[in-house]
Coordinates of C-alpha atoms in Angstrom, one line a residue:
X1 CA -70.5 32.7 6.7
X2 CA -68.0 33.7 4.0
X3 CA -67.1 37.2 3.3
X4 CA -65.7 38.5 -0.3
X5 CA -62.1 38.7 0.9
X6 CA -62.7 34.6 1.7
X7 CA -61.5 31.7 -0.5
X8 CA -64.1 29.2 0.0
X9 CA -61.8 25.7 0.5
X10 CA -62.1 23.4 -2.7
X11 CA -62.6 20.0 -2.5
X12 CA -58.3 19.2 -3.2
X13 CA -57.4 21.9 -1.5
X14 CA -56.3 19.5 1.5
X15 CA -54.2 17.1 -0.9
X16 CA -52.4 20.4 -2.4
X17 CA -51.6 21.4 1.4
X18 CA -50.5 17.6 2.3
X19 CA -48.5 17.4 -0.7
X20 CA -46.6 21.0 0.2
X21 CA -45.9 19.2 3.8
X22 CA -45.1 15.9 2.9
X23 CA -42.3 17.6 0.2
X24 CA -41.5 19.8 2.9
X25 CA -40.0 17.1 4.8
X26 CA -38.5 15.1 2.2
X27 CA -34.7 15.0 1.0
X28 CA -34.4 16.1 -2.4
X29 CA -33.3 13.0 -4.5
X30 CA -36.1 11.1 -2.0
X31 CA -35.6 8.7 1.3
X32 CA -34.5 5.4 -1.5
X33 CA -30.4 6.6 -1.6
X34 CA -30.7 6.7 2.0
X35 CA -32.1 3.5 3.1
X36 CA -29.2 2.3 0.8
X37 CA -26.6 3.2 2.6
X38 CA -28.2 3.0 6.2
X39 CA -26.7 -0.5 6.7
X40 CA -23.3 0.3 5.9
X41 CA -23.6 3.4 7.9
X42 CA -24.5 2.2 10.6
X43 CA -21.7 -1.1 10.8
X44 CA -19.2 1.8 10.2
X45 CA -20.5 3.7 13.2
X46 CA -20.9 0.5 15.3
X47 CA -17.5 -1.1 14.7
X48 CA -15.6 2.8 15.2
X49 CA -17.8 4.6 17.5
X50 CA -17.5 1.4 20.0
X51 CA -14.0 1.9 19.5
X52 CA -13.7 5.0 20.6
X53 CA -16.0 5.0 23.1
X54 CA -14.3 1.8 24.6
X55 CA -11.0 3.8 24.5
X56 CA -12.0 7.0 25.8
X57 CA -13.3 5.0 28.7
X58 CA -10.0 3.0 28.9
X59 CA -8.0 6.5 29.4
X60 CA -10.0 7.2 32.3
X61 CA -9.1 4.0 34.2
X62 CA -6.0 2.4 35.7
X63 CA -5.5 0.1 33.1
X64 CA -2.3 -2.2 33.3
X65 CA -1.0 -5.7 33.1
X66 CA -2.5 -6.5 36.7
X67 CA -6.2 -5.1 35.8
X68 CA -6.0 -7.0 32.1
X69 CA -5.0 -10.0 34.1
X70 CA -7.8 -10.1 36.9
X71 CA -10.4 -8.0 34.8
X72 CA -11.0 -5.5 37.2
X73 CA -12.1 -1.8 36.4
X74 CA -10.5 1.3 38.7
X75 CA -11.4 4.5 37.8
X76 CA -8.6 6.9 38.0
X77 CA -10.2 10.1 36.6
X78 CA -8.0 12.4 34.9
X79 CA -4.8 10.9 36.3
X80 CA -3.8 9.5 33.1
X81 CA -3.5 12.8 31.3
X82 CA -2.3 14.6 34.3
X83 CA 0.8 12.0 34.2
X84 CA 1.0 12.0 29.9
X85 CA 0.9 16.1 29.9
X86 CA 3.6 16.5 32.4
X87 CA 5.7 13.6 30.6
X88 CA 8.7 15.7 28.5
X89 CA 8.7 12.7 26.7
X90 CA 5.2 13.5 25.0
X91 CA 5.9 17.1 24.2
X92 CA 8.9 16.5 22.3
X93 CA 6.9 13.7 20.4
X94 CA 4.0 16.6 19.8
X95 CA 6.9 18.6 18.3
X96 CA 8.6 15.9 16.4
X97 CA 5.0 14.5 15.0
X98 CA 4.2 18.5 13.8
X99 CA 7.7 18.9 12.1
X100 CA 7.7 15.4 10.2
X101 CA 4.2 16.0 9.2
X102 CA 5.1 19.5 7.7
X103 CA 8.3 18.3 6.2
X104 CA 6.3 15.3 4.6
X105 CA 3.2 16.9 3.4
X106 CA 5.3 20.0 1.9
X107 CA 7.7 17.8 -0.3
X108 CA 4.8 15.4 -1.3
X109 CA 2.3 18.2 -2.5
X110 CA 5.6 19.8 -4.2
X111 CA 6.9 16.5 -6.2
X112 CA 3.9 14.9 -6.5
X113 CA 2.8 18.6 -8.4
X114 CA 6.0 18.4 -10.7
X115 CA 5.2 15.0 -12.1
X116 CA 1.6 15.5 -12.6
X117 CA 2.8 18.3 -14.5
X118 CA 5.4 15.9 -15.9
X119 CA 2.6 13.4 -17.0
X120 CA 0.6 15.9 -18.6
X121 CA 3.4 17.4 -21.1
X122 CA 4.8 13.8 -22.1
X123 CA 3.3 11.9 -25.1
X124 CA 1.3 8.9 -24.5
X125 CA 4.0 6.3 -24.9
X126 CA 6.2 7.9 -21.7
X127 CA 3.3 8.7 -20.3
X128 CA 2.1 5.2 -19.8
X129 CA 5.2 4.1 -18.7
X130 CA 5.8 6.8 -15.9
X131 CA 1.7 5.8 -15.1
X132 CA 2.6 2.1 -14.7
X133 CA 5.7 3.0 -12.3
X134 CA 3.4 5.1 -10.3
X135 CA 1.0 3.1 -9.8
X136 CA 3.2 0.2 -8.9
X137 CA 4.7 2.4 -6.3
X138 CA 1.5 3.4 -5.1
X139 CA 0.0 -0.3 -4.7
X140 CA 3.1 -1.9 -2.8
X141 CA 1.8 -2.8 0.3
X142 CA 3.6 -0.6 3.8
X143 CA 4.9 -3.6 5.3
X144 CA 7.0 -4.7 1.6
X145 CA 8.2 -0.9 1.0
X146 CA 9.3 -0.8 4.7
X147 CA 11.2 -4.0 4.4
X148 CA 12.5 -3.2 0.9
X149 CA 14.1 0.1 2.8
X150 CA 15.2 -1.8 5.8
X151 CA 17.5 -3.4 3.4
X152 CA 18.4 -0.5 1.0
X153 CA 19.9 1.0 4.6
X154 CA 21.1 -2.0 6.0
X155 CA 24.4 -1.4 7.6
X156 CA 26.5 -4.3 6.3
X157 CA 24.4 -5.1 3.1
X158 CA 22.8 -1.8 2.2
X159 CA 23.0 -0.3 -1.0
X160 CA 22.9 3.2 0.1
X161 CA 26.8 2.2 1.7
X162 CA 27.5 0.9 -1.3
X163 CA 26.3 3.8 -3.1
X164 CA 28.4 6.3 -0.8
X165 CA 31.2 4.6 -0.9
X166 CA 31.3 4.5 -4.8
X167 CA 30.2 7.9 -5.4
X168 CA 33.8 8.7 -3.2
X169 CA 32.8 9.1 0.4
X170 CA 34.9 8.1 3.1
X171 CA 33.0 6.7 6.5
X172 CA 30.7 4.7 5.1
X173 CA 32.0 1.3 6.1
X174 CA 29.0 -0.7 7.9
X175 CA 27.4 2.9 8.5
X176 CA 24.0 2.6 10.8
X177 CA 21.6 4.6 8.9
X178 CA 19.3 4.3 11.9
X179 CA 21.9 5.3 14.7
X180 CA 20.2 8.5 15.3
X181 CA 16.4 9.7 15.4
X182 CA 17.3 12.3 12.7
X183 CA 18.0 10.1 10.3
X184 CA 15.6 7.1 10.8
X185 CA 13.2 9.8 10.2
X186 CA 14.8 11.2 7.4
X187 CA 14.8 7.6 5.6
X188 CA 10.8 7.3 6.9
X189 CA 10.5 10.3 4.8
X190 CA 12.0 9.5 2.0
X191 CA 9.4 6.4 2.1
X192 CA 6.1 8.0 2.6
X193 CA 7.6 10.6 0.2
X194 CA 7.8 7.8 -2.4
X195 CA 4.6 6.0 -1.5
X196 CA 2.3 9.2 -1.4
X197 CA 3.6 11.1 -4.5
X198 CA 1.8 9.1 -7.0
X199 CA -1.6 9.7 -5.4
X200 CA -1.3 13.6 -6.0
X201 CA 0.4 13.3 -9.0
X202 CA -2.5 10.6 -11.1
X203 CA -5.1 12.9 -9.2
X204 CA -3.8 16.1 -10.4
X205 CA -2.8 15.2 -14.0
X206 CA -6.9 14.0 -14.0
X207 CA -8.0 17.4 -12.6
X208 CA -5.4 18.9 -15.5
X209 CA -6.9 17.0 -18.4
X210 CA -10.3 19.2 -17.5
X211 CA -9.1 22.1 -18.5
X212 CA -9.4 23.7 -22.2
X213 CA -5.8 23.8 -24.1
X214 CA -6.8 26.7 -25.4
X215 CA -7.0 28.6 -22.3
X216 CA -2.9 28.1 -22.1
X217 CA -2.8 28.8 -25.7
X218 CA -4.1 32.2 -25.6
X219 CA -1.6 32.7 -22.4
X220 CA 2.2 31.9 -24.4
X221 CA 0.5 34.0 -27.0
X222 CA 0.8 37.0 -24.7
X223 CA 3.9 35.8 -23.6
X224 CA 3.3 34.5 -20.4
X225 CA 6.2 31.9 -19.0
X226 CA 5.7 28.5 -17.8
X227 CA 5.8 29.4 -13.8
X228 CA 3.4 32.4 -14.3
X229 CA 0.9 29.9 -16.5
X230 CA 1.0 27.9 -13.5
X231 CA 0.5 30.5 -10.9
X232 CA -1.9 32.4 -12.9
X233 CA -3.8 29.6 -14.9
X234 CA -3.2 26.2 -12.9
X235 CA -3.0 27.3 -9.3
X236 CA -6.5 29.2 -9.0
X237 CA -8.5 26.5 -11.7
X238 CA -6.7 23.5 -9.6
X239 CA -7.5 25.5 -6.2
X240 CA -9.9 22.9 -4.8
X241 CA -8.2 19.6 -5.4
X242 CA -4.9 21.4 -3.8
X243 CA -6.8 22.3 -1.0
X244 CA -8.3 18.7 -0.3
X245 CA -5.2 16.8 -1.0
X246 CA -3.5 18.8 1.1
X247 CA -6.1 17.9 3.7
X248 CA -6.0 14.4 3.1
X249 CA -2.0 14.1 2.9
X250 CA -2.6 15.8 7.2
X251 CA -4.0 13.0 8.2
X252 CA -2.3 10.3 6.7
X253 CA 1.3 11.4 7.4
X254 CA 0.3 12.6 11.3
X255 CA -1.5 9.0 11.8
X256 CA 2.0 7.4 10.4
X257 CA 2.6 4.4 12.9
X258 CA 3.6 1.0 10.1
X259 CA 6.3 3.2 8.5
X260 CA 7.9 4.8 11.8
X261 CA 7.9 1.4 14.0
X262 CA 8.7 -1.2 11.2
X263 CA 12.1 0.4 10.5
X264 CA 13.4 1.3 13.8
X265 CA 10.4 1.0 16.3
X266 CA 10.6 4.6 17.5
X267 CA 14.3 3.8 18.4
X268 CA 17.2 4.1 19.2
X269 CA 16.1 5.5 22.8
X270 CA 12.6 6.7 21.4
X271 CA 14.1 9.7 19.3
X272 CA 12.4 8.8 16.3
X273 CA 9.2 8.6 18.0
X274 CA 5.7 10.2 16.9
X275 CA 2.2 10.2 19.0
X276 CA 1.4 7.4 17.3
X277 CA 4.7 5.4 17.8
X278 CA 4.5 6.6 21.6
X279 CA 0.8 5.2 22.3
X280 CA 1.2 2.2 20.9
X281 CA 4.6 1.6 22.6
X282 CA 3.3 2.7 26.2
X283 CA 0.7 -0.1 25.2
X284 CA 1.8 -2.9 23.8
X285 CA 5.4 -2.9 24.9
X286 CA 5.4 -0.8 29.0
X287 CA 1.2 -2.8 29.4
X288 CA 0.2 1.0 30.2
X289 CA -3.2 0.9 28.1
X290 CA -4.9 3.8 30.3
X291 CA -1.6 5.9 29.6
X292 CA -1.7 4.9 25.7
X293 CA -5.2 5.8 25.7
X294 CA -5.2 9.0 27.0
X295 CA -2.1 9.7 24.4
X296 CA -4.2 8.5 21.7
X297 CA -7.1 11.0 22.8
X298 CA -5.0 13.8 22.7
X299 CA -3.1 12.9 19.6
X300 CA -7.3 13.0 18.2
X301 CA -8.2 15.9 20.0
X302 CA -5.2 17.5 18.9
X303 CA -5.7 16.4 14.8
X304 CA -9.1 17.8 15.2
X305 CA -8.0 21.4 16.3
X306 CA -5.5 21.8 13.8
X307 CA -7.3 20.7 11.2
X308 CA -10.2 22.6 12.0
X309 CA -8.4 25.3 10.8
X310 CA -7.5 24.1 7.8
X311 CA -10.9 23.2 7.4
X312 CA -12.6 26.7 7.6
X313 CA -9.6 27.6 5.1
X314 CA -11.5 25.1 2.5
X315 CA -15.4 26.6 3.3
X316 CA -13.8 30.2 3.3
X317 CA -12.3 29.3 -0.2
X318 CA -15.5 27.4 -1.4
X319 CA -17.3 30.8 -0.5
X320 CA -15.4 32.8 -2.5
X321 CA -17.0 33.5 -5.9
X322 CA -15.0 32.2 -8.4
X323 CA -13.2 34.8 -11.2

């Protein structure tokens, strides 16, 4: 028996409720974008996640020349990172990864800023030319820029000597540019320096065509200078893309390996050598793949704390209402 206070159920009142919990459930732009992409998703996932998986299980095992030989599996629990944490030998690669990745990211954000701003002050004619040398430099593939500086350095036929020499200095007669970890990684630098800087200076001289001229108008007319327009104007509007670059230059100069192992392999007595360089030489080159693969766990789990600080910067920033 119905009451006064009580709707009586029309006959589509079911299909309005159905239609409330089927949209309840649905994505926004519908389930069609993502069946698209389910395929490459999940070879993505396949091809890395065994990967990892297959190497995390790897640094749990005594995993030599002798095992790889007679497929056989021995468990060895956390033995492996026992022996790679009390290695020296990894610490001061830990340190020497952190420092090179600082010193790299720093003077690529920095020149790679400089010519974006560069790029968007010249005319069009200069412009495409300094575009077309960018890019160039950008495309050249690791294992042709690393050879190209190989020879630059080389000690009997390097140009760099050459150039010494020339410019007046004494002692640079058949000088090793790689005789020393110092300055193998200095010269490393000064290659991923070169290859990276076009990449955040095309990306930010695209972020700087969005914004209005007049907004920089308005600022000389109150007499602001060129490094406060930047601070004031620039640096909050271009916030975001400095923030992911910045994030995405991380990871690409702490994952260095082709660079680092091409010129000098990690050498001379492994004091050029990065996590990287170190996992895949206790590897490949001492056949310790339980020992690599408990380095190349940590150099993950390591990447993944430090960056997950860097990350909450970026959602902390994104929360931030915007002036």
């Amino acid at each position: 028996m119905l009451t006064e206070d009580t709707e009586e159920p029309g006959p589509g009142s079911a299909v309005k409720t159905a239609g409330r919990t089927g949209r309840r459930f649905a994505p926004p732009g519908g389930w069609l974008p993502y069946l698209l992409i389910t395929p490459a998703v999940l070879a993505i996932a396949g091809i890395l996640g065994y990967a990892l998986v297959r190497n995390l299980l790897i640094s749990f095992q005594e995993f030599g020349r002798r095992q790889l030989i007679s497929h056989t599996t021995e468990w060895s629990g956390l033995e492996n990172y026992r022996r790679v944490l009390e290695d020296e030998r990894f610490w001061a690669s830990l340190v020497r990864t952190f420092v090179f990745m600082a010193a790299n990211v720093v003077l690529i954000m920095a020149i790679g800023t400089l010519i974006g701003m560069l790029l968007y002050r010249l005319g069009k004619p200069m412009r495409l030319v300094l575009s077309i040398a960018l890019v160039a430099a950008w495309a050249m593939p690791v294992i042709a820029s690393t050879t190209v500086f190989r020879w630059l350095f080389d000690t009997q036929f390097g140009v760099a000597n050459w150039a010494m020499r020339s410019l007046g200095f004494s002692g640079y007669e058949q000088h090793n540019w790689f005789g020393s970890g110092f300055s193998t990684l200095a010269i490393v630098t000064l290659l991923i320096v070169w290859a990276s800087v076009p990449f955040v200076a095309l990306n930010l001289y695209a972020g700087l065509t969005t914004i209005s001229g007049e907004i920089y108008e308005a600022a000389r007319m109150d007499g602001a200078s060129g490094p406060r327009i930047f601070w004031s104007i620039t640096a909050p509007i271009m916030r975001p893309f400095f923030l992911i670059t910045t994030f995405l230059e991380i990871i690409w100069v702490f994952k260095a390996f082709t660079q680092i192992y091409a010129l000098n392999a990690g050498g001379p007595s492994r004091e050029s050598e990065t996590l990287p360089v170190m996992a895949y030489i206790e590897g490949m080159g001492q056949n310790q793949y339980g020992t690599a693969a408990a380095i190349s766990v940590l150099t993950l789990i390591i990447l993944l704390v430090a960056l997950s600080f860097y990350f909450r910067l970026i959602l902390k920033q994104e929360k931030e209402p915007q002036s």
